[in-house]
Amino acid sequence: MHRVRPLSEKEIKAGDDMVVQFPGNGQVLVDAIPGGPGGGQKPRLFSYNVVFEPAATQEDVLQFSGMKRLIEMAVEGFRCTCFCYGQTGSGKTHTLTGPPGLFGIKAVPYSDNHGLVFRSFVYLFQLLQEHTSRTFVLKASFLEIYNEKVIDLLNPGTCRKPLAVRWSKKARGFFVENLFTVDCEELDDLMAVLEEGMRNRSVGRHNMNDYSSRSHTILSVHITSEEPSENGVFISRFGKINFVDLAGSEMTKKTQSEGKTLEEANNINKSLMVLGYCIASLSDPKRKGSHIPYRDSKLTKLLADSLAGNGVTLMIACISPARSNIFETINTLRYAARAKKIRTKPVVLMDPREALIISLKREVASLQSENEYLRSALNVYSSSSSGDASERIIAQTPPHVDLEELAKLEGPQLAELVRLYMKENEALRKDNGDLFLSRDLLQRDHEIVCRENERLLKKLEEVNSVCCRSPLIPARPAFSADILSGDQESSSTNIWTNPIPDTDNKTAVNSSKQIPESVQKELDKRQIGARNTANLKGIRKPSSNDDKIHAPKIAQVKNTNAKDKRSDEEKKTVEETDPMKRRFSVANPLIKNTDMFGSVISITDDEELN
Ligand SMILES: Nc1ncnc2c1ncn2[C@@H]1O[C@H](COP(=O)(O)OP(=O)(O)OP(=O)(O)O)[C@@H](O)[C@H]1O
């Protein structure tokens, strides 16, 4: 997706003109570049999912960029990333957080200028309010990569000590060691994280931007949710959303950087070059399976999962419309066209305890059916076996003789009759013995199954009680309450809070603090556990990345139809015919496929006009 900022005052004063046009349908047309004897470049047409024109507002970007869908997916347990890319001064920070000055000593509580991050937080909490059956735990971290050093923006310390980026064998991903992670129970907590990070990030001044970001920043919100399912079992999901504000690529000649700013620019350009290589490798089908140089920079190490892992990524390419920036603009458009070709395999991250619960549930169900079977077998067998026996008895039963007839029988006939009766008696005794034996065996099996059943049910109850989370503290009134309720005049608190469980249920609350020994044994046996124990005991993990678990793939993202998703307002805006008033355009949904955000995937890369 693209956002084109308006010409700046400086550019207007310098007589710079617009070199981009917007033919509609998510297309950007870049003017021809007049050249020397060999000829310059022809006009170039690029197609994207959505193009935001200079008149687009910050709210337009939230509503029509696919960002809302991304947040919904994060709540469902996907790992999502939104990153802004573009040359210096193209509007990346403006798009993500707003213009400079919003996060000074006294942050502006609500402003039309607030960017995508602030608006996403508000939408996130609105979503949480709607999911009344779930409990949520939000944690946030904010870091910057400055001159290839990772600095914790929430806890930078006086000497801004860099943190190490390490590889987690278990999670099979990179993570930042000892990164500060803040619990965010309310919208205001997330806002505080944003404000604090923005105050601490490195900003510098150069010829092209008075407030230029001198570092890449990554703001992460971890969304853990628990939802009761059938039989009181809790389903846990681990979603995450990253907001990445990349520092702008810069031509140091144009920015006239020197000294510290030059060193910063070199580091920025180097890490963006590595990011470019990674994107080029990932987007080239011929290079499928080849080496991707993630390890060549901290930025690509930390974005590896967003670029090609199991997450969903939204890239916003920001461009300047000025003629003086035409080469950088074409580069950014090409870069974005390549990034658009990358395909990830999104999966929902779930708690491994859930695997244990599901397997226990299955075991209980199979034992119950076995039990049923044995019960019925016991009845059927006893009745059918008695039938067999009676058949045998009938076969062996001596012929029926009347008492009167008996008196008339000869000695050898009587002897034969007695022998037959004795034989029958013997067979009946044997059958009787066999029946007693099989009844005893079945009764013993039945007892074993019942005991096992009880044991598993008890374990299931224990596991369930471990899954119950203690309630979050009710929200306090704050300005965010007004934003969430959509009534900025109102002072009533209408903030999402977790439902407060029955306080009499002490076992659930207590047991949430510690896993019972029997359950822990079961977890250990199945190699699940250290992480959960730490988590449940409230121990802060060294890093958010450390706990990534590659849980079974349970859901694929479904494509949604752009037509269904697009609101009437968007249609209206797209239909606006006056190009001066139009704020954005989207690719024509009738002729192209839709992607998971409901926006349109254009198959074309960049097309040259003849
Ligand atoms: N869509 C827009 N509407 C109005 N002003 C904008 C817009 N985009 C950017 N600007 C303004 O342009 C200036 C530069 O924007 P910004 O600092 O966001 O650029 P950047 O890409 O983050 O630059 P850098 O990479 O140097 O940090 C800012 O004053 C910003 O407010």
XYZ file of N, CA and C in Angstrom, residues 360-489:
390
model
N -5.933 -34.979 26.676
C -6.597 -35.578 27.845
C -8.090 -35.744 27.584
N -8.641 -34.733 26.927
C -10.076 -34.816 26.616
C -10.352 -36.013 25.716
N -9.442 -36.186 24.741
C -9.608 -37.321 23.823
C -9.497 -38.629 24.573
N -8.494 -38.694 25.493
C -8.298 -39.929 26.250
C -9.538 -40.252 27.068
N -10.078 -39.205 27.725
C -11.268 -39.404 28.547
C -12.414 -39.913 27.681
N -12.556 -39.300 26.507
C -13.662 -39.706 25.622
C -13.497 -41.152 25.182
N -12.240 -41.536 24.839
C -12.055 -42.910 24.360
C -12.256 -43.902 25.503
N -11.804 -43.500 26.716
C -12.017 -44.398 27.859
C -13.501 -44.525 28.178
N -14.205 -43.414 28.029
C -15.650 -43.471 28.287
C -16.337 -44.420 27.306
N -15.916 -44.329 26.030
C -16.577 -45.211 25.054
C -16.161 -46.663 25.292
N -14.894 -46.856 25.721
C -14.442 -48.220 26.025
C -15.250 -48.783 27.186
N -15.450 -47.907 28.156
C -16.228 -48.265 29.334
C -17.640 -48.705 28.932
N -18.231 -47.880 28.072
C -19.583 -48.187 27.569
C -19.589 -49.562 26.910
N -18.545 -49.742 26.071
C -18.468 -50.994 25.323
C -18.372 -52.178 26.282
N -17.484 -52.029 27.293
C -17.299 -53.141 28.237
C -18.581 -53.425 29.025
N -19.237 -52.312 29.402
C -20.508 -52.488 30.121
C -21.482 -53.313 29.280
N -21.611 -52.868 28.010
C -22.583 -53.578 27.176
C -22.096 -54.996 26.893
N -20.732 -55.112 26.734
C -20.197 -56.447 26.467
C -20.503 -57.391 27.630
N -20.416 -56.858 28.840
C -20.665 -57.675 30.028
C -22.091 -58.235 29.989
N -23.048 -57.376 29.673
C -24.450 -57.817 29.604
C -24.667 -58.766 28.440
N -24.155 -58.310 27.277
C -24.392 -59.112 26.070
C -23.749 -60.480 26.214
N -22.483 -60.419 26.752
C -21.755 -61.677 26.823
C -22.475 -62.640 27.752
N -22.907 -62.130 28.915
C -23.538 -63.048 29.863
C -24.815 -63.629 29.260
N -25.577 -62.765 28.534
C -26.816 -63.307 27.965
C -26.509 -64.233 26.799
N -25.497 -63.787 25.941
C -25.226 -64.635 24.783
C -24.518 -65.914 25.203
N -23.648 -65.801 26.225
C -22.934 -66.997 26.634
C -23.908 -68.009 27.254
N -24.909 -67.458 27.975
C -25.885 -68.381 28.555
C -26.669 -69.037 27.427
N -26.861 -68.273 26.328
C -27.554 -68.861 25.185
C -26.757 -70.005 24.584
N -25.418 -69.748 24.439
C -24.560 -70.802 23.875
C -24.602 -72.047 24.747
N -24.474 -71.726 26.055
C -24.433 -72.843 27.008
C -25.723 -73.657 26.914
N -26.849 -72.894 26.828
C -28.122 -73.629 26.777
C -28.199 -74.488 25.531
N -27.580 -73.904 24.407
C -27.581 -74.704 23.183
C -26.799 -76.001 23.396
N -25.605 -75.782 24.066
C -24.774 -76.963 24.290
C -25.488 -77.965 25.205
N -26.154 -77.333 26.233
C -26.843 -78.191 27.185
C -27.951 -78.993 26.469
N -28.658 -78.235 25.593
C -29.738 -78.928 24.861
C -29.150 -80.089 24.053
N -27.960 -79.752 23.409
C -27.348 -80.800 22.604
C -26.972 -82.023 23.454
N -26.499 -81.672 24.701
C -26.025 -82.798 25.509
C -27.106 -83.348 26.453
N -28.218 -82.625 26.512
C -29.252 -83.065 27.449
C -29.826 -84.437 27.025
N -29.866 -85.277 27.950
C -30.405 -86.618 27.624
C -31.872 -86.518 27.213
N -32.336 -87.466 26.458
C -33.742 -87.400 26.039
C -34.664 -87.398 27.236
N -35.736 -86.643 27.089
C -36.682 -86.540 28.207
C -37.472 -87.859 28.333
N -37.495 -88.381 29.545
C -38.190 -89.663 29.760
C -39.239 -89.454 30.858
N -40.470 -89.935 30.578
C -41.519 -89.852 31.608
C -41.199 -90.810 32.748
N -41.699 -90.397 33.904
C -41.433 -91.245 35.085
C -42.032 -92.657 34.904
N -43.186 -92.655 34.258
C -43.850 -93.955 34.037
C -43.017 -94.813 33.097
N -42.500 -94.164 32.085
C -41.659 -94.839 31.088
C -40.370 -95.339 31.736
N -39.862 -94.478 32.670
C -38.576 -94.777 33.323
C -38.614 -96.155 34.012
N -39.755 -96.400 34.643
C -39.895 -97.668 35.368
C -39.818 -98.847 34.418
N -40.171 -98.634 33.180
C -40.195 -99.744 32.217
C -38.824 -99.979 31.568
N -37.855 -99.033 31.803
C -36.546 -99.147 31.104
C -35.697 -100.282 31.649
N -34.897 -100.832 30.741
C -33.982 -101.927 31.098
C -32.761 -101.347 31.827
N -31.994 -102.213 32.483
C -30.783 -101.799 33.214
C -29.782 -101.038 32.361
N -29.328 -101.588 31.145
C -28.333 -100.873 30.325
C -28.847 -99.514 29.842
N -30.187 -99.438 29.560
C -30.755 -98.141 29.102
C -30.697 -97.103 30.212
N -31.000 -97.615 31.460
C -30.948 -96.706 32.619
C -29.519 -96.209 32.861
N -28.570 -97.161 32.739
C -27.155 -96.796 32.954
C -26.724 -95.701 31.946
N -27.166 -95.895 30.675
C -26.812 -94.931 29.625
C -27.416 -93.554 29.935
N -28.679 -93.572 30.444
C -29.362 -92.293 30.782
C -28.633 -91.574 31.924
N -28.230 -92.361 32.946
C -27.494 -91.765 34.083
C -26.182 -91.159 33.591
N -25.507 -91.893 32.684
C -24.218 -91.408 32.164
C -24.413 -90.066 31.443
N -25.499 -90.018 30.645
C -25.785 -88.775 29.916
C -26.066 -87.614 30.872
N -26.859 -87.914 31.932
C -27.153 -86.841 32.909
C -25.895 -86.376 33.636
N -25.012 -87.353 33.963
C -23.770 -86.986 34.664
C -22.878 -86.110 33.763
N -22.866 -86.462 32.461
C -22.056 -85.704 31.498
C -22.594 -84.269 31.388
N -23.926 -84.219 31.316
C -24.552 -82.892 31.197
C -24.243 -82.038 32.429
N -24.312 -82.687 33.585
C -24.012 -82.009 34.843
C -22.589 -81.457 34.829
N -21.692 -82.299 34.368
C -20.274 -81.898 34.328
C -20.074 -80.679 33.403
N -20.733 -80.733 32.192
C -20.624 -79.627 31.234
C -21.195 -78.334 31.800
N -22.314 -78.489 32.500
C -22.925 -77.287 33.093
C -22.030 -76.659 34.157
N -21.445 -77.530 34.996
C -20.517 -77.016 36.023
C -19.379 -76.238 35.360
N -18.838 -76.827 34.277
C -17.702 -76.194 33.586
C -18.107 -74.818 33.016
N -19.275 -74.853 32.361
C -19.768 -73.572 31.789
C -19.965 -72.532 32.871
N -20.510 -72.996 33.953
C -20.743 -72.091 35.077
C -19.434 -71.483 35.570
N -18.439 -72.338 35.701
C -17.116 -71.871 36.151
C -16.546 -70.835 35.183
N -16.678 -71.143 33.843
C -16.171 -70.208 32.818
C -16.881 -68.849 32.904
N -18.185 -68.932 33.109
C -18.963 -67.682 33.180
C -18.554 -66.848 34.387
N -18.372 -67.531 35.526
C -17.914 -66.790 36.715
C -16.575 -66.112 36.451
N -15.675 -66.882 35.795
C -14.337 -66.353 35.523
C -14.410 -65.118 34.611
N -15.182 -65.250 33.511
C -15.244 -64.099 32.600
C -15.957 -62.923 33.250
N -16.947 -63.202 34.095
C -17.608 -62.094 34.789
C -16.608 -61.369 35.708
N -15.778 -62.179 36.422
C -14.782 -61.552 37.303
C -13.802 -60.692 36.504
N -13.375 -61.238 35.345
C -12.413 -60.490 34.512
C -13.022 -59.174 34.022
N -14.250 -59.252 33.552
C -14.911 -58.039 33.051
C -15.128 -57.026 34.167
N -15.478 -57.552 35.355
C -15.683 -56.626 36.487
C -14.370 -55.934 36.840
N -13.270 -56.683 36.790
C -11.973 -56.091 37.111
C -11.609 -55.017 36.068
N -11.805 -55.379 34.771
C -11.520 -54.396 33.698
C -12.367 -53.136 33.892
N -13.609 -53.361 34.239
C -14.527 -52.245 34.429
C -14.034 -51.314 35.538
N -13.588 -51.961 36.637
C -13.066 -51.163 37.761
C -11.841 -50.357 37.333
N -10.946 -51.019 36.567
C -9.721 -50.323 36.112
C -10.095 -49.113 35.252
N -11.034 -49.325 34.336
C -11.448 -48.236 33.438
C -12.074 -47.101 34.244
N -12.911 -47.480 35.229
C -13.553 -46.439 36.048
C -12.508 -45.634 36.816
N -11.536 -46.344 37.376
C -10.485 -45.631 38.147
C -9.703 -44.680 37.240
N -9.338 -45.182 36.046
C -8.576 -44.383 35.093
C -9.393 -43.146 34.666
N -10.668 -43.424 34.451
C -11.591 -42.343 34.096
C -11.607 -41.248 35.152
N -11.736 -41.683 36.404
C -11.764 -40.721 37.512
C -10.459 -39.946 37.580
N -9.335 -40.685 37.414
C -8.021 -40.040 37.502
C -7.893 -38.956 36.426
N -8.297 -39.304 35.202
C -8.178 -38.352 34.101
C -9.112 -37.154 34.265
N -10.303 -37.427 34.756
C -11.240 -36.319 34.972
C -10.694 -35.353 36.015
N -10.062 -35.957 37.078
C -9.486 -35.127 38.130
C -8.365 -34.254 37.546
N -7.548 -34.902 36.705
C -6.432 -34.187 36.090
C -6.947 -33.067 35.190
N -7.996 -33.379 34.476
C -8.606 -32.391 33.584
C -9.095 -31.188 34.383
N -9.708 -31.472 35.529
C -10.178 -30.379 36.387
C -9.010 -29.533 36.867
N -7.899 -30.246 37.231
C -6.723 -29.506 37.721
C -6.150 -28.619 36.628
N -6.063 -29.191 35.419
C -5.515 -28.417 34.296
C -6.413 -27.215 34.012
N -7.721 -27.451 34.071
C -8.656 -26.347 33.829
C -8.494 -25.252 34.858
N -8.326 -25.676 36.100
C -8.209 -24.668 37.154
C -6.929 -23.871 36.997
N -5.867 -24.505 36.438
C -4.613 -23.780 36.182
C -4.835 -22.719 35.113
N -5.721 -23.055 34.158
C -5.957 -22.131 33.048
C -6.737 -20.887 33.447
N -7.414 -20.937 34.559
C -8.195 -19.769 34.975
C -7.244 -18.650 35.344
N -7.459 -17.486 34.828
C -6.566 -16.366 35.106
C -7.202 -15.438 36.126
N -6.363 -14.857 36.937
C -6.906 -13.928 37.911
C -7.384 -12.670 37.191
N -8.353 -11.989 37.737
C -8.926 -10.860 37.007
C -7.965 -9.683 36.920
N -8.118 -8.905 35.876
C -7.326 -7.677 35.795
C -8.000 -6.620 36.660
N -7.230 -5.690 37.085
C -7.778 -4.632 37.936
C -8.727 -3.789 37.093
N -9.899 -3.471 37.628
C -10.826 -2.675 36.822
C -10.200 -1.360 36.381
N -10.620 -0.934 35.200
C -10.017 0.264 34.626
C -10.390 1.515 35.396
N -9.473 2.469 35.388
C -9.783 3.735 36.035
C -10.233 4.726 34.963
N -11.006 5.734 35.353
C -11.472 6.680 34.336
C -10.293 7.413 33.711
N -10.348 7.602 32.430
C -9.257 8.271 31.737
C -9.789 8.830 30.434
N -8.963 9.611 29.748
C -9.443 10.204 28.516
C -9.762 9.137 27.476
N -9.060 7.984 27.570
C -9.297 6.913 26.611
C -10.714 6.382 26.699
N -11.333 6.535 27.873
C -12.701 6.056 28.040
C -13.624 6.781 27.086
N -13.397 8.088 26.956
C -14.237 8.882 26.069
C -14.042 8.467 24.615
N -12.762 8.171 24.296
C -12.469 7.785 22.914
C -13.167 6.468 22.593
N -13.067 5.523 23.532
C -13.652 4.203 23.284
C -15.159 4.247 23.199
N -15.748 5.101 24.064
C -17.209 5.153 24.048
C -17.708 5.978 22.867
N -16.750 6.618 22.181
C -17.119 7.421 21.020
C -17.768 8.719 21.434
N -17.767 9.009 22.746
C -18.401 10.238 23.223
C -17.364 11.021 23.996
N -16.760 11.996 23.321
C -15.670 12.699 23.971
C -16.151 13.671 25.035
N -17.452 13.948 25.067
C -17.996 14.824 26.097
C -18.223 14.046 27.377
